[in-house]
CSV table of C-alpha atoms and ligand atoms in Angstrom, one decimal:
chain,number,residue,atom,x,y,z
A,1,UNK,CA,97.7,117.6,91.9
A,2,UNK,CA,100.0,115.3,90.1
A,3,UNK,CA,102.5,113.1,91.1
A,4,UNK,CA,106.0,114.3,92.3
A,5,UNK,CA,107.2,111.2,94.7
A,6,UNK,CA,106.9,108.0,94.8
A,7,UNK,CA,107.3,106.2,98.3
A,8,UNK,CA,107.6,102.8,98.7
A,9,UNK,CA,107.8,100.5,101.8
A,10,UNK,CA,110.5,98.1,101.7
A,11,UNK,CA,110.1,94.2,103.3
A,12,UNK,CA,107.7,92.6,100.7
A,13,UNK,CA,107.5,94.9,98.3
A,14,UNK,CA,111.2,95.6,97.1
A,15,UNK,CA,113.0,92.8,98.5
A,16,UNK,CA,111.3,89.3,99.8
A,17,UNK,CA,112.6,89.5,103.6
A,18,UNK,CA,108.9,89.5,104.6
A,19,UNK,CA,109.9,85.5,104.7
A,20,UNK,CA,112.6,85.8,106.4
A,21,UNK,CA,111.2,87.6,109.7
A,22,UNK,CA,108.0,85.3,109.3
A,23,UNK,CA,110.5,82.4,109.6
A,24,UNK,CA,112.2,83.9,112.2
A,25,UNK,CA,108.7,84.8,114.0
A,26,UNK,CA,107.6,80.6,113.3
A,27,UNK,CA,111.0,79.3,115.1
A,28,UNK,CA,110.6,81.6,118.1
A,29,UNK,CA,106.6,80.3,118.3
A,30,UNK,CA,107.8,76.7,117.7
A,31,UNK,CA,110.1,77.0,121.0
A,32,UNK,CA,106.9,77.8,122.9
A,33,UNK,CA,104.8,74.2,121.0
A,34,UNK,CA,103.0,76.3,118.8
A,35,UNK,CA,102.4,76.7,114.9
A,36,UNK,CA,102.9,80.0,112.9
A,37,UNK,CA,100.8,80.0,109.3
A,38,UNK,CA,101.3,82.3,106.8
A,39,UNK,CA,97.6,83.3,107.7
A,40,UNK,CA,98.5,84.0,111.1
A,41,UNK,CA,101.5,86.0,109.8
A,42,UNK,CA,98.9,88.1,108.0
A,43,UNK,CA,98.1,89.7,111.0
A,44,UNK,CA,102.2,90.6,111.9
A,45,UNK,CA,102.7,91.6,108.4
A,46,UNK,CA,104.2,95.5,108.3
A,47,UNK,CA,104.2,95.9,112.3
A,48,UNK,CA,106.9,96.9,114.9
A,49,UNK,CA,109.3,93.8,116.2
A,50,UNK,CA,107.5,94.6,120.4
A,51,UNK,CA,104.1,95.2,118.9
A,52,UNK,CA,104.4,91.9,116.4
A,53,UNK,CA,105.3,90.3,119.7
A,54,UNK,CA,102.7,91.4,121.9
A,55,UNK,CA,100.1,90.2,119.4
A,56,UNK,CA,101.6,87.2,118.8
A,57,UNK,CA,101.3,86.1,122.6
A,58,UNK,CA,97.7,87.2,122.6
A,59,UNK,CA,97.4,85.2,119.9
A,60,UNK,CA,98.7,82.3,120.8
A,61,UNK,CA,97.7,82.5,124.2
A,62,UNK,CA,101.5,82.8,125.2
A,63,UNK,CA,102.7,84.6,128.8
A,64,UNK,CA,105.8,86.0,129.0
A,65,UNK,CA,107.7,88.3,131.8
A,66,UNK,CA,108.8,91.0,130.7
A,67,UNK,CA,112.7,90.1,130.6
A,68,UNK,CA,111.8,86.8,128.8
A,69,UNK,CA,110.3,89.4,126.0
A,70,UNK,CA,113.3,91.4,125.5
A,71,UNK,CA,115.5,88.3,124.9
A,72,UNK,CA,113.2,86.5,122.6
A,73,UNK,CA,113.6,90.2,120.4
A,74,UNK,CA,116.8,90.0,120.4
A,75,UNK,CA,116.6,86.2,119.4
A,76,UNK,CA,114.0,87.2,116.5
A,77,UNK,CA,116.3,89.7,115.6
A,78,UNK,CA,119.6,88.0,115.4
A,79,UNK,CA,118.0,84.9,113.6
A,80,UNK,CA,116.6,87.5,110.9
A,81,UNK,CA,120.2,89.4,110.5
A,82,UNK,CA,121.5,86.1,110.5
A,83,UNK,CA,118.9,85.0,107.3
A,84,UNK,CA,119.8,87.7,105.8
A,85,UNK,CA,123.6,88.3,105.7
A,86,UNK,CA,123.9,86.5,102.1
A,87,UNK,CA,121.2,88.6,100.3
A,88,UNK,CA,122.4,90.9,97.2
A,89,UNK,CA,121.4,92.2,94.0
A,90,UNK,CA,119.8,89.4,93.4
A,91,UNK,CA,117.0,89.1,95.6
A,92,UNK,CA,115.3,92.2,94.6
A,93,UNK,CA,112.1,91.4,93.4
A,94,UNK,CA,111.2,91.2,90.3
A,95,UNK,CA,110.6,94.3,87.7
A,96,UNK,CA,111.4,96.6,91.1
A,97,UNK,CA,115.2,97.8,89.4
A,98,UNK,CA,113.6,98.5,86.1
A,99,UNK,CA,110.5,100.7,87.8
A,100,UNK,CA,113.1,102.6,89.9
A,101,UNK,CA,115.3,103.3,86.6
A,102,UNK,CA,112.2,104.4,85.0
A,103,UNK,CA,111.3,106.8,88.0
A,104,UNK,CA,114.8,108.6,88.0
A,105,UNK,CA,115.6,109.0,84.6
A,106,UNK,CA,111.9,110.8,84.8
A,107,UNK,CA,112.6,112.9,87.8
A,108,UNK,CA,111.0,111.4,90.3
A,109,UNK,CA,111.5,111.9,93.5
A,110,UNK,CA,111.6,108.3,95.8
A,111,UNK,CA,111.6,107.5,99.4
A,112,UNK,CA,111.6,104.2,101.9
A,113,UNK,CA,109.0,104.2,104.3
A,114,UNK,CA,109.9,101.0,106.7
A,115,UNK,CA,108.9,100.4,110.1
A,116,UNK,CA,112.5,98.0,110.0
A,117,UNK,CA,115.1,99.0,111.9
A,118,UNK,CA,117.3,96.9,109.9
A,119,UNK,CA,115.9,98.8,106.6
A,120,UNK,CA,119.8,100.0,105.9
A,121,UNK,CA,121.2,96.8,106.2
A,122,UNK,CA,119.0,95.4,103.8
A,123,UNK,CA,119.2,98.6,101.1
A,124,UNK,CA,123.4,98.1,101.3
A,125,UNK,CA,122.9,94.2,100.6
A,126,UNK,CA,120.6,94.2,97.6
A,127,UNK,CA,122.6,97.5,96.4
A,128,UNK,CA,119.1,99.7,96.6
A,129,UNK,CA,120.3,102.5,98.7
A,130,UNK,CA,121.4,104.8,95.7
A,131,UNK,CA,117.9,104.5,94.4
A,132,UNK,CA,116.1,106.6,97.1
A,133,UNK,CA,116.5,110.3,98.0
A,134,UNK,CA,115.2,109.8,101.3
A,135,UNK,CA,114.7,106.9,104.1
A,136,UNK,CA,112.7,106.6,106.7
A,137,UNK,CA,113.2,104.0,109.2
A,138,UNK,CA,112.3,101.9,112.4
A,139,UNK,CA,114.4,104.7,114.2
A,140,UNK,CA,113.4,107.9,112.3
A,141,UNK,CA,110.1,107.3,113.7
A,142,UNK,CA,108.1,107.4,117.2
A,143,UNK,CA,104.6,105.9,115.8
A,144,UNK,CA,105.2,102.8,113.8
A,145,UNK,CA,102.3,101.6,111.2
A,146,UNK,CA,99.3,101.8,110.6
A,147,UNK,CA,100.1,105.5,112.5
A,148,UNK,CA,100.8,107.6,109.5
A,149,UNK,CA,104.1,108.9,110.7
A,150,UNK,CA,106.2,106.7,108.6
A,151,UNK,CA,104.7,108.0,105.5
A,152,UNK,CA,104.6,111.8,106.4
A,153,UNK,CA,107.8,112.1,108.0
A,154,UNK,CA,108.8,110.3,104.0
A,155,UNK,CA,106.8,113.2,102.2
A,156,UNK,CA,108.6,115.8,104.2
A,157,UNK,CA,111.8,114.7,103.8
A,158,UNK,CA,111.4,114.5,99.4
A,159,UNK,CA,109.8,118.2,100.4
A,160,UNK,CA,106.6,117.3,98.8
A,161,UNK,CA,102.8,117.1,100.3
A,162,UNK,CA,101.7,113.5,100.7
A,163,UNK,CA,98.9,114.6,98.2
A,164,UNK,CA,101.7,114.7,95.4
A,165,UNK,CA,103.0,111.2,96.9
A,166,UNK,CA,102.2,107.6,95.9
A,167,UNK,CA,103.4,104.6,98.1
A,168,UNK,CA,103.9,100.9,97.6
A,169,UNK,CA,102.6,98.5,100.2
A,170,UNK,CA,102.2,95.0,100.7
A,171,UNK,CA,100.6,95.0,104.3
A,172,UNK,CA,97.2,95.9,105.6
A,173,UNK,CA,99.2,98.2,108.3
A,174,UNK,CA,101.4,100.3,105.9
A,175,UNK,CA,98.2,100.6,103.7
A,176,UNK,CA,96.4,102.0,106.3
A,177,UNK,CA,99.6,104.6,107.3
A,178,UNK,CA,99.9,105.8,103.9
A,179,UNK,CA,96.2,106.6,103.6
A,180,UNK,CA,96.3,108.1,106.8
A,181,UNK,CA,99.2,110.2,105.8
A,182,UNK,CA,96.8,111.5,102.8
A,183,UNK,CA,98.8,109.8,99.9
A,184,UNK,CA,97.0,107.6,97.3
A,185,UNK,CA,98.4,103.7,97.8
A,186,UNK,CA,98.9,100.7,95.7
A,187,UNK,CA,98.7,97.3,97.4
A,188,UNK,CA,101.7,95.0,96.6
A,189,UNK,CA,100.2,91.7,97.8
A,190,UNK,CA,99.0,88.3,96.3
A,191,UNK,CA,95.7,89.3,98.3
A,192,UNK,CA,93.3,91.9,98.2
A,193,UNK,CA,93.4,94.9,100.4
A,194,UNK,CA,90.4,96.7,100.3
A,195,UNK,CA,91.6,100.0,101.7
A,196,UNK,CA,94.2,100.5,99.1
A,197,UNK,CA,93.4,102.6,95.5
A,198,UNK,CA,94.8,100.0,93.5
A,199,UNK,CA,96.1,96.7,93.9
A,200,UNK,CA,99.1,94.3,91.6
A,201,UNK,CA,100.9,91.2,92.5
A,202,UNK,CA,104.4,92.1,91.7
A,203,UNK,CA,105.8,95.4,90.1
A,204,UNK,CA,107.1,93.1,87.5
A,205,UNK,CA,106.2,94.9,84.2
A,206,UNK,CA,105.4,98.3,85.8
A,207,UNK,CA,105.5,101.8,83.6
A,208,UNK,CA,104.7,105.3,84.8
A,209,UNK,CA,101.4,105.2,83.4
A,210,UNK,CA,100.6,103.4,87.6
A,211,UNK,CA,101.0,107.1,89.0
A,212,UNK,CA,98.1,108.7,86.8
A,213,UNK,CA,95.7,106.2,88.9
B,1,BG6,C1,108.4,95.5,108.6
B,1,BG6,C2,108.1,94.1,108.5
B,1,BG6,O1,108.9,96.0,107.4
B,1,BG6,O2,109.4,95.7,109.7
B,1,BG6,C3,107.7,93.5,109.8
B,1,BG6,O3,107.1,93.9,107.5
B,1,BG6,C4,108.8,93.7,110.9
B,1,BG6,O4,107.6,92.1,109.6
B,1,BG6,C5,109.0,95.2,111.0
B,1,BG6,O5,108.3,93.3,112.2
B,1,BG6,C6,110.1,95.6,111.9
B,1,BG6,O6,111.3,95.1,111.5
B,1,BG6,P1,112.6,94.9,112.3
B,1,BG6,O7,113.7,94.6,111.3
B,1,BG6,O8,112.9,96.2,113.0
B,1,BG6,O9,112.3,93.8,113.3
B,2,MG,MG1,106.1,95.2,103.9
């Protein structure tokens, strides 16, 4: 079956706030003594805000009531919205406008599939939002990555099966929920990911000859 839709997850792929919550995840860790690599971040890359936390205490052997947890969220949080307040057009990524041009004026349909919640905030900034038919975000769904929700409840919502999807991702979590989901995935990432069908650096220099893959 050919492909109808095209599904694409948002921080790291379209727009570069992956650094911005990584900075705002290495601040919070720095307030409790410890260092945050972009190795470690691997591991956060693509999960839910609680979840990211939860394994960022295990990992850095950090205890934390639960009360503490829900104000160092909201800390995370406002520190990232606060990064992010002066991004616009031109912090979209490289070659991402011209792929999305090429995608519409071919019928196409497209969809976000971000575990964010602040994935609106961030499509109204960089002026993306009139690209997509469909978004589905932090609060659309129960399950976050690597559950497949994400990714389905995108496929319903363009009307299409996820066999006639293709997504975009650029973490090992959203990889894994799109191929859950059933969809064929390309890997967005300066690093391998194995369980992905295809991998690129950048979309820079992207045509529609990607979705015969
Ligand atoms: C993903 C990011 O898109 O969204 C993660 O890759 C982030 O780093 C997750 O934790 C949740 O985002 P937010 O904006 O709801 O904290
Ligand atoms: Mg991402």
């Amino acid at each position: 079956m050919g492909i109808k839709g095209v599904i694409f997850d948002l921080d790291g792929v379209l727009v570069h706030t992956d650094r911005y919550h990584y900075l705002a995840w290495k601040r919070i860790l720095a307030e409790y003594g410890k260092e945050f690599s972009l190795e470690d971040n691997e591991k956060i890359k693509g999960v839910a805000r609680s979840r990211s936390l939860e394994i960022l205490l295990e990992m850095k052997d950090i205890s934390m009531s639960e009360v503490e947890k829900i104000s160092v969220l909201r800390k995370k949080n406002n520190w990232y919205l606060e990064s992010v307040k002066d991004i616009d057009e031109e912090d979209v990524l490289p070659g991402v406008l011209d792929f999305l041009e090429q995608l519409k004026s071919n019928g196409y349909r497209t969809a976000i599939a971000s575990t964010s919640d602040n994935a609106y905030i961030i499509l109204e900034l960089t002026g993306l939002r009139k690209y997509f038919d469909n978004v589905v975000d932090g609060y659309k769904v129960k399950s976050p990555k690597p559950n497949p929700e994400v990714y389905l409840v995108g496929a319903l919502e363009m009307d299409l099966d996820p066999s006639e999807c293709l997504a975009f991702e650029d973490s090992h979590a959203g990889v894994l929920s799109a191929k859950r989901a059933g969809m064929k995935v390309i890997a967005v990432s300066d690093k391998e990911i194995p369980e992905a069908d295809k991998w690129i650096t950048s979309l820079d220099g992207l045509d529609l000859s990607i979705l015969t893959i």
